[in-house]
PDB file of C-alpha atoms in Angstrom:
ATOM      1  CA  UNK A 141       6.391 -28.738  11.001  1.00 44.00           C
ATOM      2  CA  UNK A 142      10.001 -29.684  11.519  1.00 48.00           C
ATOM      3  CA  UNK A 143      10.886 -30.507  15.116  1.00 53.00           C
ATOM      4  CA  UNK A 144      13.749 -28.023  14.834  1.00 80.00           C
ATOM      5  CA  UNK A 145      11.327 -25.119  14.450  1.00 86.00           C
ATOM      6  CA  UNK A 146       9.808 -23.375  17.448  1.00 93.00           C
ATOM      7  CA  UNK A 147       6.833 -21.180  16.610  1.00 95.00           C
ATOM      8  CA  UNK A 148       4.676 -19.284  19.098  1.00 96.00           C
ATOM      9  CA  UNK A 149       1.398 -17.623  18.178  1.00 96.00           C
ATOM     10  CA  UNK A 150      -0.312 -14.537  19.570  1.00 95.00           C
ATOM     11  CA  UNK A 151      -3.944 -14.963  20.563  1.00 90.00           C
ATOM     12  CA  UNK A 152      -5.091 -12.521  17.870  1.00 92.00           C
ATOM     13  CA  UNK A 153      -4.542 -14.988  15.026  1.00 94.00           C
ATOM     14  CA  UNK A 154      -8.109 -16.276  15.467  1.00 90.00           C
ATOM     15  CA  UNK A 155      -9.862 -12.878  15.304  1.00 91.00           C
ATOM     16  CA  UNK A 156     -12.979 -12.688  13.114  1.00 90.00           C
ATOM     17  CA  UNK A 157     -12.727  -8.915  12.649  1.00 87.00           C
ATOM     18  CA  UNK A 158     -10.194  -6.176  11.959  1.00 81.00           C
ATOM     19  CA  UNK A 159      -9.976  -2.603  13.186  1.00 76.00           C
ATOM     20  CA  UNK A 160      -9.733  -0.217  10.243  1.00 67.00           C
ATOM     21  CA  UNK A 161      -9.282   3.534  10.856  1.00 60.00           C
ATOM     22  CA  UNK A 162     -10.687   3.130  14.353  1.00 65.00           C
ATOM     23  CA  UNK A 163     -13.770   1.186  13.241  1.00 71.00           C
ATOM     24  CA  UNK A 164     -14.294  -2.526  13.851  1.00 80.00           C
ATOM     25  CA  UNK A 165     -14.994  -4.331  10.580  1.00 82.00           C
ATOM     26  CA  UNK A 166     -16.308  -7.915  10.643  1.00 88.00           C
ATOM     27  CA  UNK A 167     -14.628 -10.323   8.258  1.00 89.00           C
ATOM     28  CA  UNK A 168     -16.790 -12.097   5.730  1.00 90.00           C
ATOM     29  CA  UNK A 169     -17.675 -15.586   6.911  1.00 93.00           C
ATOM     30  CA  UNK A 170     -16.539 -17.081   3.635  1.00 94.00           C
ATOM     31  CA  UNK A 171     -13.069 -15.588   4.252  1.00 94.00           C
ATOM     32  CA  UNK A 172     -12.592 -17.101   7.700  1.00 95.00           C
ATOM     33  CA  UNK A 173     -10.394 -20.137   8.359  1.00 96.00           C
ATOM     34  CA  UNK A 174     -13.131 -21.769  10.448  1.00 95.00           C
ATOM     35  CA  UNK A 175     -16.438 -21.143  12.168  1.00 94.00           C
ATOM     36  CA  UNK A 176     -15.067 -21.050  15.705  1.00 95.00           C
ATOM     37  CA  UNK A 177     -11.997 -19.404  17.234  1.00 94.00           C
ATOM     38  CA  UNK A 178     -10.508 -22.779  18.091  1.00 96.00           C
ATOM     39  CA  UNK A 179     -10.959 -24.066  14.568  1.00 97.00           C
ATOM     40  CA  UNK A 180      -9.406 -20.901  13.139  1.00 96.00           C
ATOM     41  CA  UNK A 181      -6.439 -21.187  15.489  1.00 96.00           C
ATOM     42  CA  UNK A 182      -5.856 -24.778  14.472  1.00 97.00           C
ATOM     43  CA  UNK A 183      -6.032 -24.089  10.737  1.00 97.00           C
ATOM     44  CA  UNK A 184      -3.918 -20.911  10.859  1.00 97.00           C
ATOM     45  CA  UNK A 185      -1.234 -22.555  12.992  1.00 96.00           C
ATOM     46  CA  UNK A 186      -1.003 -25.321  10.419  1.00 97.00           C
ATOM     47  CA  UNK A 187      -0.929 -22.877   7.504  1.00 97.00           C
ATOM     48  CA  UNK A 188       1.798 -20.709   9.051  1.00 97.00           C
ATOM     49  CA  UNK A 189       3.936 -23.722   9.908  1.00 95.00           C
ATOM     50  CA  UNK A 190       3.505 -25.025   6.372  1.00 97.00           C
ATOM     51  CA  UNK A 191       4.497 -21.624   4.950  1.00 97.00           C
ATOM     52  CA  UNK A 192       7.652 -21.489   7.066  1.00 96.00           C
ATOM     53  CA  UNK A 193       8.663 -24.868   5.697  1.00 96.00           C
ATOM     54  CA  UNK A 194       7.718 -24.320   2.042  1.00 97.00           C
ATOM     55  CA  UNK A 195       9.226 -20.834   1.799  1.00 97.00           C
ATOM     56  CA  UNK A 196      12.431 -21.778   3.577  1.00 96.00           C
ATOM     57  CA  UNK A 197      11.951 -18.927   6.036  1.00 96.00           C
ATOM     58  CA  UNK A 198      14.295 -20.452   8.613  1.00 94.00           C
ATOM     59  CA  UNK A 199      17.129 -20.290   6.069  1.00 94.00           C
ATOM     60  CA  UNK A 200      16.184 -16.764   4.997  1.00 95.00           C
ATOM     61  CA  UNK A 201      16.004 -15.525   8.583  1.00 94.00           C
ATOM     62  CA  UNK A 202      18.875 -17.624   9.878  1.00 93.00           C
ATOM     63  CA  UNK A 203      16.721 -18.668  12.817  1.00 93.00           C
ATOM     64  CA  UNK A 204      14.438 -21.511  13.889  1.00 92.00           C
ATOM     65  CA  UNK A 205      12.373 -19.525  16.390  1.00 95.00           C
ATOM     66  CA  UNK A 206       9.418 -17.368  15.336  1.00 97.00           C
ATOM     67  CA  UNK A 207       6.688 -15.400  17.017  1.00 97.00           C
ATOM     68  CA  UNK A 208       3.585 -14.899  14.871  1.00 97.00           C
ATOM     69  CA  UNK A 209       0.837 -12.280  15.145  1.00 96.00           C
ATOM     70  CA  UNK A 210      -1.908 -11.282  12.727  1.00 94.00           C
ATOM     71  CA  UNK A 211      -1.677  -7.788  11.215  1.00 92.00           C
ATOM     72  CA  UNK A 212      -4.778  -7.797   9.016  1.00 91.00           C
ATOM     73  CA  UNK A 213      -7.181 -10.075   7.188  1.00 91.00           C
ATOM     74  CA  UNK A 214      -9.234  -9.344   4.084  1.00 87.00           C
ATOM     75  CA  UNK A 215     -11.023 -11.146   1.313  1.00 92.00           C
ATOM     76  CA  UNK A 216      -7.835 -11.684  -0.663  1.00 94.00           C
ATOM     77  CA  UNK A 217      -5.279 -12.708   1.945  1.00 96.00           C
ATOM     78  CA  UNK A 218      -4.263 -12.650   5.593  1.00 96.00           C
ATOM     79  CA  UNK A 219      -1.182 -10.736   6.707  1.00 96.00           C
ATOM     80  CA  UNK A 220       0.986 -11.956   9.598  1.00 97.00           C
ATOM     81  CA  UNK A 221       4.075 -10.554  11.276  1.00 97.00           C
ATOM     82  CA  UNK A 222       6.916 -12.996  11.867  1.00 97.00           C
ATOM     83  CA  UNK A 223       9.466 -11.928  14.463  1.00 97.00           C
ATOM     84  CA  UNK A 224      12.740 -13.724  14.995  1.00 94.00           C
ATOM     85  CA  UNK A 225      16.086 -12.834  16.536  1.00 88.00           C
ATOM     86  CA  UNK A 226      15.525  -9.074  16.316  1.00 87.00           C
ATOM     87  CA  UNK A 227      14.213  -9.149  12.721  1.00 94.00           C
ATOM     88  CA  UNK A 228      10.700  -9.055  11.330  1.00 97.00           C
ATOM     89  CA  UNK A 229       9.035 -10.310   8.155  1.00 98.00           C
ATOM     90  CA  UNK A 230       5.567 -10.198   6.634  1.00 97.00           C
ATOM     91  CA  UNK A 231       3.871 -13.474   5.771  1.00 98.00           C
ATOM     92  CA  UNK A 232       0.822 -13.418   3.495  1.00 98.00           C
ATOM     93  CA  UNK A 233      -1.533 -16.392   3.210  1.00 98.00           C
ATOM     94  CA  UNK A 234      -4.392 -16.573   0.715  1.00 98.00           C
ATOM     95  CA  UNK A 235      -7.805 -16.319   2.369  1.00 97.00           C
ATOM     96  CA  UNK A 236     -10.410 -19.044   1.931  1.00 96.00           C
ATOM     97  CA  UNK A 237     -12.323 -18.338  -1.298  1.00 96.00           C
ATOM     98  CA  UNK A 238      -9.794 -15.662  -2.251  1.00 96.00           C
ATOM     99  CA  UNK A 239     -10.229 -14.129  -5.714  1.00 95.00           C
ATOM    100  CA  UNK A 240      -6.443 -14.515  -5.992  1.00 96.00           C
ATOM    101  CA  UNK A 241      -5.725 -18.057  -7.076  1.00 96.00           C
ATOM    102  CA  UNK A 242      -1.934 -17.915  -7.068  1.00 98.00           C
ATOM    103  CA  UNK A 243       0.712 -15.493  -5.805  1.00 98.00           C
ATOM    104  CA  UNK A 244       3.126 -17.083  -8.227  1.00 97.00           C
ATOM    105  CA  UNK A 245       0.985 -16.304 -11.247  1.00 97.00           C
ATOM    106  CA  UNK A 246       0.798 -12.620 -10.275  1.00 96.00           C
ATOM    107  CA  UNK A 247       4.370 -12.094  -9.088  1.00 97.00           C
ATOM    108  CA  UNK A 248       6.454 -14.041 -11.605  1.00 97.00           C
ATOM    109  CA  UNK A 249       5.851 -11.470 -14.398  1.00 95.00           C
ATOM    110  CA  UNK A 250       6.721  -8.611 -11.999  1.00 96.00           C
ATOM    111  CA  UNK A 251      10.240  -9.681 -10.996  1.00 95.00           C
ATOM    112  CA  UNK A 252      11.891  -7.025 -13.145  1.00 94.00           C
ATOM    113  CA  UNK A 253       9.635  -4.355 -11.678  1.00 96.00           C
ATOM    114  CA  UNK A 254      10.518  -5.381  -8.118  1.00 95.00           C
ATOM    115  CA  UNK A 255      14.226  -5.177  -8.929  1.00 95.00           C
ATOM    116  CA  UNK A 256      13.978  -1.731 -10.524  1.00 96.00           C
ATOM    117  CA  UNK A 257      11.789  -0.284  -7.769  1.00 96.00           C
ATOM    118  CA  UNK A 258      13.347  -2.080  -4.801  1.00 94.00           C
ATOM    119  CA  UNK A 259      13.449   1.229  -2.897  1.00 94.00           C
ATOM    120  CA  UNK A 260       9.702   1.765  -3.298  1.00 96.00           C
ATOM    121  CA  UNK A 261       8.215  -1.734  -3.030  1.00 96.00           C
ATOM    122  CA  UNK A 262       8.047  -4.144  -0.085  1.00 96.00           C
ATOM    123  CA  UNK A 263       9.926  -6.829  -1.966  1.00 93.00           C
ATOM    124  CA  UNK A 264       8.711 -10.431  -2.024  1.00 97.00           C
ATOM    125  CA  UNK A 265      11.515 -12.578  -0.616  1.00 97.00           C
ATOM    126  CA  UNK A 266       9.903 -15.930  -1.412  1.00 98.00           C
ATOM    127  CA  UNK A 267       6.515 -17.153  -2.556  1.00 98.00           C
ATOM    128  CA  UNK A 268       4.486 -20.129  -3.683  1.00 98.00           C
ATOM    129  CA  UNK A 269       0.961 -20.265  -5.037  1.00 98.00           C
ATOM    130  CA  UNK A 270      -0.524 -19.899  -1.533  1.00 98.00           C
ATOM    131  CA  UNK A 271       2.144 -18.106   0.516  1.00 98.00           C
ATOM    132  CA  UNK A 272       4.269 -14.976   0.144  1.00 98.00           C
ATOM    133  CA  UNK A 273       7.043 -13.652   2.390  1.00 98.00           C
ATOM    134  CA  UNK A 274       7.950  -9.953   2.217  1.00 97.00           C
ATOM    135  CA  UNK A 275      10.539  -7.769   3.846  1.00 95.00           C
ATOM    136  CA  UNK A 276       9.346  -5.796   6.847  1.00 96.00           C
ATOM    137  CA  UNK A 277       9.157  -2.035   6.265  1.00 95.00           C
ATOM    138  CA  UNK A 278       9.814   0.287   9.213  1.00 93.00           C
ATOM    139  CA  UNK A 279       7.871   3.432   8.473  1.00 93.00           C
ATOM    140  CA  UNK A 280       4.538   5.186   8.900  1.00 92.00           C
ATOM    141  CA  UNK A 281       1.456   3.989   6.969  1.00 90.00           C
ATOM    142  CA  UNK A 282      -0.191   6.938   5.218  1.00 89.00           C
ATOM    143  CA  UNK A 283      -3.375   5.968   7.062  1.00 85.00           C
ATOM    144  CA  UNK A 284      -1.685   7.073  10.299  1.00 87.00           C
ATOM    145  CA  UNK A 285      -1.515  10.647   9.066  1.00 87.00           C
ATOM    146  CA  UNK A 286      -5.033  11.063  10.384  1.00 79.00           C
ATOM    147  CA  UNK A 287      -7.257  10.349  13.360  1.00 76.00           C
ATOM    148  CA  UNK A 288     -10.448   8.797  12.015  1.00 68.00           C
ATOM    149  CA  UNK A 289     -11.706  11.114   9.256  1.00 64.00           C
ATOM    150  CA  UNK A 290      -9.544  14.056  10.307  1.00 73.00           C
ATOM    151  CA  UNK A 291      -6.041  14.633   8.984  1.00 79.00           C
ATOM    152  CA  UNK A 292      -3.446  15.457  11.618  1.00 84.00           C
ATOM    153  CA  UNK A 293      -2.180  19.027  11.504  1.00 85.00           C
ATOM    154  CA  UNK A 294       0.954  19.071  13.649  1.00 91.00           C
ATOM    155  CA  UNK A 295       3.972  20.514  11.771  1.00 92.00           C
ATOM    156  CA  UNK A 296       5.903  17.236  11.475  1.00 92.00           C
ATOM    157  CA  UNK A 297       2.922  15.359  10.017  1.00 91.00           C
ATOM    158  CA  UNK A 298       2.079  18.205   7.637  1.00 89.00           C
ATOM    159  CA  UNK A 299       5.632  18.086   6.272  1.00 92.00           C
ATOM    160  CA  UNK A 300       5.336  14.335   5.746  1.00 92.00           C
ATOM    161  CA  UNK A 301       1.936  14.806   4.096  1.00 90.00           C
ATOM    162  CA  UNK A 302       3.290  17.357   1.634  1.00 91.00           C
ATOM    163  CA  UNK A 303       6.279  15.184   0.821  1.00 92.00           C
ATOM    164  CA  UNK A 304       3.971  12.198   0.371  1.00 92.00           C
ATOM    165  CA  UNK A 305       1.798  13.984  -2.185  1.00 90.00           C
ATOM    166  CA  UNK A 306       4.875  14.973  -4.191  1.00 92.00           C
ATOM    167  CA  UNK A 307       6.523  11.545  -3.886  1.00 93.00           C
ATOM    168  CA  UNK A 308       3.298   9.712  -4.666  1.00 91.00           C
ATOM    169  CA  UNK A 309       2.776  11.533  -7.952  1.00 92.00           C
ATOM    170  CA  UNK A 310       6.464  11.097  -8.803  1.00 94.00           C
ATOM    171  CA  UNK A 311       6.393   7.335  -8.190  1.00 95.00           C
ATOM    172  CA  UNK A 312       3.069   6.758  -9.920  1.00 94.00           C
ATOM    173  CA  UNK A 313       4.285   8.603 -13.003  1.00 95.00           C
ATOM    174  CA  UNK A 314       7.528   6.597 -13.033  1.00 95.00           C
ATOM    175  CA  UNK A 315       5.494   3.401 -12.951  1.00 96.00           C
ATOM    176  CA  UNK A 316       3.113   4.757 -15.605  1.00 95.00           C
ATOM    177  CA  UNK A 317       5.973   5.439 -17.995  1.00 94.00           C
ATOM    178  CA  UNK A 318       7.234   1.907 -17.409  1.00 95.00           C
ATOM    179  CA  UNK A 319       3.795   0.581 -18.333  1.00 94.00           C
ATOM    180  CA  UNK A 320       2.363  -0.210 -14.877  1.00 95.00           C
ATOM    181  CA  UNK A 321      -0.416   1.000 -12.628  1.00 92.00           C
ATOM    182  CA  UNK A 322      -0.976   0.402  -8.910  1.00 91.00           C
ATOM    183  CA  UNK A 323      -4.630   0.089  -8.071  1.00 83.00           C
ATOM    184  CA  UNK A 324      -6.764   0.287  -6.027  1.00 79.00           C
ATOM    185  CA  UNK A 325      -4.867   2.922  -4.096  1.00 79.00           C
ATOM    186  CA  UNK A 326      -5.450   2.679  -0.328  1.00 78.00           C
ATOM    187  CA  UNK A 327      -3.585   4.697   2.279  1.00 81.00           C
ATOM    188  CA  UNK A 328      -3.092   1.709   4.601  1.00 83.00           C
ATOM    189  CA  UNK A 329      -1.221  -0.139   1.843  1.00 88.00           C
ATOM    190  CA  UNK A 330       1.369   2.621   1.416  1.00 91.00           C
ATOM    191  CA  UNK A 331       4.237   3.411   3.775  1.00 94.00           C
ATOM    192  CA  UNK A 332       6.201   6.630   4.297  1.00 94.00           C
ATOM    193  CA  UNK A 333       9.838   6.010   5.255  1.00 93.00           C
ATOM    194  CA  UNK A 334      12.558   8.643   5.372  1.00 90.00           C
ATOM    195  CA  UNK A 335      10.903  10.680   2.629  1.00 89.00           C
ATOM    196  CA  UNK A 336      10.184   7.694   0.380  1.00 93.00           C
ATOM    197  CA  UNK A 337       6.845   6.169  -0.611  1.00 95.00           C
ATOM    198  CA  UNK A 338       6.780   2.372  -0.325  1.00 96.00           C
ATOM    199  CA  UNK A 339       3.990   0.236  -1.790  1.00 96.00           C
ATOM    200  CA  UNK A 340       3.060  -2.753   0.359  1.00 95.00           C
ATOM    201  CA  UNK A 341       0.462  -4.784  -1.563  1.00 95.00           C
ATOM    202  CA  UNK A 342       2.407  -6.090  -4.538  1.00 96.00           C
ATOM    203  CA  UNK A 343      -0.661  -7.858  -5.942  1.00 95.00           C
ATOM    204  CA  UNK A 344      -2.110  -4.462  -6.940  1.00 93.00           C
ATOM    205  CA  UNK A 345       0.251  -3.964  -9.857  1.00 94.00           C
ATOM    206  CA  UNK A 346      -1.062  -4.470 -13.365  1.00 90.00           C
ATOM    207  CA  UNK A 347      -0.199  -3.470 -16.898  1.00 89.00           C
ATOM    208  CA  UNK A 348      -1.279   0.025 -17.818  1.00 84.00           C
ATOM    209  CA  UNK A 349      -4.362   0.361 -19.990  1.00 76.00           C
ATOM    210  CA  UNK A 350      -5.148   3.239 -22.325  1.00 77.00           C
ATOM    211  CA  UNK A 351      -5.959   6.553 -20.726  1.00 79.00           C
ATOM    212  CA  UNK A 352      -4.404   9.737 -19.389  1.00 85.00           C
ATOM    213  CA  UNK A 353      -2.264   9.744 -16.285  1.00 89.00           C
ATOM    214  CA  UNK A 354      -3.828  12.830 -14.734  1.00 85.00           C
ATOM    215  CA  UNK A 355      -7.387  11.584 -15.228  1.00 80.00           C
ATOM    216  CA  UNK A 356      -6.488   8.209 -13.775  1.00 83.00           C
ATOM    217  CA  UNK A 357      -4.563   9.294 -10.700  1.00 84.00           C
ATOM    218  CA  UNK A 358      -5.475  12.833  -9.714  1.00 80.00           C
ATOM    219  CA  UNK A 359      -6.560  12.651  -6.082  1.00 70.00           C
ATOM    220  CA  UNK A 360      -4.220   9.812  -5.105  1.00 64.00           C
ATOM    221  CA  UNK A 361      -3.638   8.825  -2.417  1.00 62.00           C
ATOM    222  CA  UNK A 362      -7.011  10.226  -1.337  1.00 59.00           C
ATOM    223  CA  UNK A 363     -10.008  10.762  -3.588  1.00 51.00           C
ATOM    224  CA  UNK A 364     -10.682  14.504  -3.995  1.00 45.00           C
ATOM    225  CA  UNK A 365     -14.018  15.754  -2.634  1.00 44.00           C
ATOM    226  CA  UNK A 366     -15.280  17.130  -5.952  1.00 44.00           C
ATOM    227  CA  UNK A 367     -15.760  13.614  -7.362  1.00 43.00           C
ATOM    228  CA  UNK A 368     -17.688  12.288  -4.367  1.00 44.00           C
ATOM    229  CA  UNK A 369     -21.461  12.147  -4.183  1.00 48.00           C
ATOM    230  CA  UNK A 370     -22.713  13.838  -0.989  1.00 51.00           C
ATOM    231  CA  UNK A 371     -23.699  11.403   1.727  1.00 52.00           C
ATOM    232  CA  UNK A 372     -24.425  11.546   5.440  1.00 55.00           C
ATOM    233  CA  UNK A 373     -23.468   7.905   5.837  1.00 50.00           C
ATOM    234  CA  UNK A 374     -20.334   7.742   8.048  1.00 46.00           C
ATOM    235  CA  UNK A 375     -19.223   4.590   6.227  1.00 43.00           C
ATOM    236  CA  UNK A 376     -18.917   6.644   3.046  1.00 43.00           C
ATOM    237  CA  UNK A 377     -16.788   9.153   4.918  1.00 43.00           C
ATOM    238  CA  UNK A 378     -14.606   6.296   6.071  1.00 38.00           C
ATOM    239  CA  UNK A 379     -13.890   4.988   2.617  1.00 38.00           C
ATOM    240  CA  UNK A 380     -14.027   8.122   0.479  1.00 38.00           C
ATOM    241  CA  UNK A 381     -12.705  10.745   2.885  1.00 41.00           C
ATOM    242  CA  UNK A 382     -14.031  13.647   0.820  1.00 39.00           C
ATOM    243  CA  UNK A 383     -15.573  15.712   3.575  1.00 44.00           C
ATOM    244  CA  UNK A 384     -14.261  19.233   3.052  1.00 51.00           C
ATOM    245  CA  UNK A 385     -12.236  21.460   0.753  1.00 49.00           C
ATOM    246  CA  UNK A 386      -9.224  20.826   2.965  1.00 53.00           C
ATOM    247  CA  UNK A 387      -9.275  17.091   2.399  1.00 55.00           C
ATOM    248  CA  UNK A 388      -6.831  16.665  -0.447  1.00 66.00           C
ATOM    249  CA  UNK A 389      -4.695  14.485   1.773  1.00 76.00           C
ATOM    250  CA  UNK A 390      -4.735  17.154   4.474  1.00 75.00           C
ATOM    251  CA  UNK A 391      -3.973  20.235   2.390  1.00 81.00           C
ATOM    252  CA  UNK A 392      -6.158  22.625   0.440  1.00 79.00           C
ATOM    253  CA  UNK A 393      -6.973  21.979  -3.193  1.00 77.00           C
ATOM    254  CA  UNK A 394      -4.539  24.554  -4.603  1.00 82.00           C
ATOM    255  CA  UNK A 395      -1.629  23.220  -2.569  1.00 85.00           C
ATOM    256  CA  UNK A 396      -2.466  19.632  -3.463  1.00 85.00           C
ATOM    257  CA  UNK A 397      -2.594  20.388  -7.169  1.00 85.00           C
ATOM    258  CA  UNK A 398       0.768  22.153  -7.067  1.00 87.00           C
ATOM    259  CA  UNK A 399       2.476  19.316  -5.183  1.00 89.00           C
ATOM    260  CA  UNK A 400       0.911  16.666  -7.412  1.00 89.00           C
ATOM    261  CA  UNK A 401       2.062  18.452 -10.576  1.00 91.00           C
ATOM    262  CA  UNK A 402       5.539  19.054  -9.179  1.00 91.00           C
ATOM    263  CA  UNK A 403       5.876  15.326  -8.572  1.00 92.00           C
ATOM    264  CA  UNK A 404       5.011  14.623 -12.199  1.00 92.00           C
ATOM    265  CA  UNK A 405       7.257  17.401 -13.502  1.00 91.00           C
ATOM    266  CA  UNK A 406      10.232  16.023 -11.595  1.00 91.00           C
ATOM    267  CA  UNK A 407      10.015  12.883 -13.763  1.00 92.00           C
ATOM    268  CA  UNK A 408       9.451  14.594 -17.110  1.00 92.00           C
ATOM    269  CA  UNK A 409      12.411  14.979 -19.450  1.00 90.00           C
ATOM    270  CA  UNK A 410      11.004  18.046 -21.198  1.00 90.00           C
ATOM    271  CA  UNK A 411       8.332  20.687 -20.875  1.00 90.00           C
ATOM    272  CA  UNK A 412       6.607  19.165 -23.884  1.00 91.00           C
ATOM    273  CA  UNK A 413       6.222  15.890 -22.014  1.00 92.00           C
ATOM    274  CA  UNK A 414       4.914  17.671 -18.931  1.00 92.00           C
ATOM    275  CA  UNK A 415       2.454  19.797 -20.878  1.00 90.00           C
ATOM    276  CA  UNK A 416       0.960  16.641 -22.419  1.00 90.00           C
ATOM    277  CA  UNK A 417       0.200  15.348 -18.932  1.00 89.00           C
ATOM    278  CA  UNK A 418      -1.394  18.530 -17.602  1.00 87.00           C
ATOM    279  CA  UNK A 419      -5.033  19.299 -18.379  1.00 82.00           C
ATOM    280  CA  UNK A 420      -5.257  22.219 -20.836  1.00 82.00           C
ATOM    281  CA  UNK A 421      -6.947  24.495 -18.294  1.00 80.00           C
ATOM    282  CA  UNK A 422      -3.902  24.387 -15.990  1.00 80.00           C
ATOM    283  CA  UNK A 423      -0.889  26.659 -16.267  1.00 81.00           C
ATOM    284  CA  UNK A 424       1.743  24.004 -16.845  1.00 84.00           C
ATOM    285  CA  UNK A 425       4.513  26.515 -17.402  1.00 84.00           C
ATOM    286  CA  UNK A 426       4.119  28.064 -13.937  1.00 81.00           C
ATOM    287  CA  UNK A 427       4.827  24.663 -12.358  1.00 83.00           C
ATOM    288  CA  UNK A 428       7.573  23.703 -14.764  1.00 86.00           C
ATOM    289  CA  UNK A 429       9.571  26.864 -14.101  1.00 78.00           C
ATOM    290  CA  UNK A 430       9.832  26.184 -10.361  1.00 72.00           C
ATOM    291  CA  UNK A 431      13.569  25.636  -9.940  1.00 44.00           C
ATOM    292  CA  UNK A 432      15.156  22.499  -8.485  1.00 48.00           C
ATOM    293  CA  UNK A 433      11.938  20.479  -8.456  1.00 50.00           C
ATOM    294  CA  UNK A 434      13.512  17.348  -7.069  1.00 48.00           C
ATOM    295  CA  UNK A 435      15.237  19.209  -4.263  1.00 45.00           C
ATOM    296  CA  UNK A 436      12.159  21.094  -3.099  1.00 47.00           C
ATOM    297  CA  UNK A 437      10.659  18.127  -1.258  1.00 51.00           C
TER     298      UNK A 437
END
């Protein structure tokens, strides 16, 4: 590390677990940067310092002083927050034994997508094979719309939930028409900011395969309960969230369907296009005729 740089690290960088939706989840041993906390601290400090140098973060931030804390850690990569001079950034570092072999290989073909959807994607600012720097997004993760398994029901959150369903379908259909999908869809990887949906994990983009949009995405951002096998295992409730009729992202099934379809309709150039998306058993015309779709939410 350059002697000009001054980097301080929070004690949490050596954690061997993460807290997900209120539940402590142990990290896989093969994904840890060392067997002991001290070893992990040493390796992560070195990795972060190397990333700051290789990515030119001091030039990007216009500062030589950084405070680093760990946000999350998974099989694919670790996520750190870099704070400097009143600004924040997100630094991603590939995990040991990560199935991702190179950020560069994934992100280079997506540059045009990032430019077109700069309002809806946490843009990569710089990256190498092992490291990726992203802009920091001030907003509310969709995962914070609930306490544990239960969706929040206060009026402000409900309004954000309804807007999120509409905006999610709208954005996913935009991406679909441009030939891309975003999967797997997880609420903690999606941010709500001033009415916009922002996708955080840019490694989840891929070229769209054959199939129908509605069949592929209906239920996003949460899986609807009618496709879930019943289970008393609380872990299944954690990951699948389908526990009641009113679990379509915090609204009832009828409301969810209407909002989801309205989001699609707002991106369709004709009723013919919209009717091709809707399953034949649905009344596509009743949704299409709702006036001022884009201004409703």
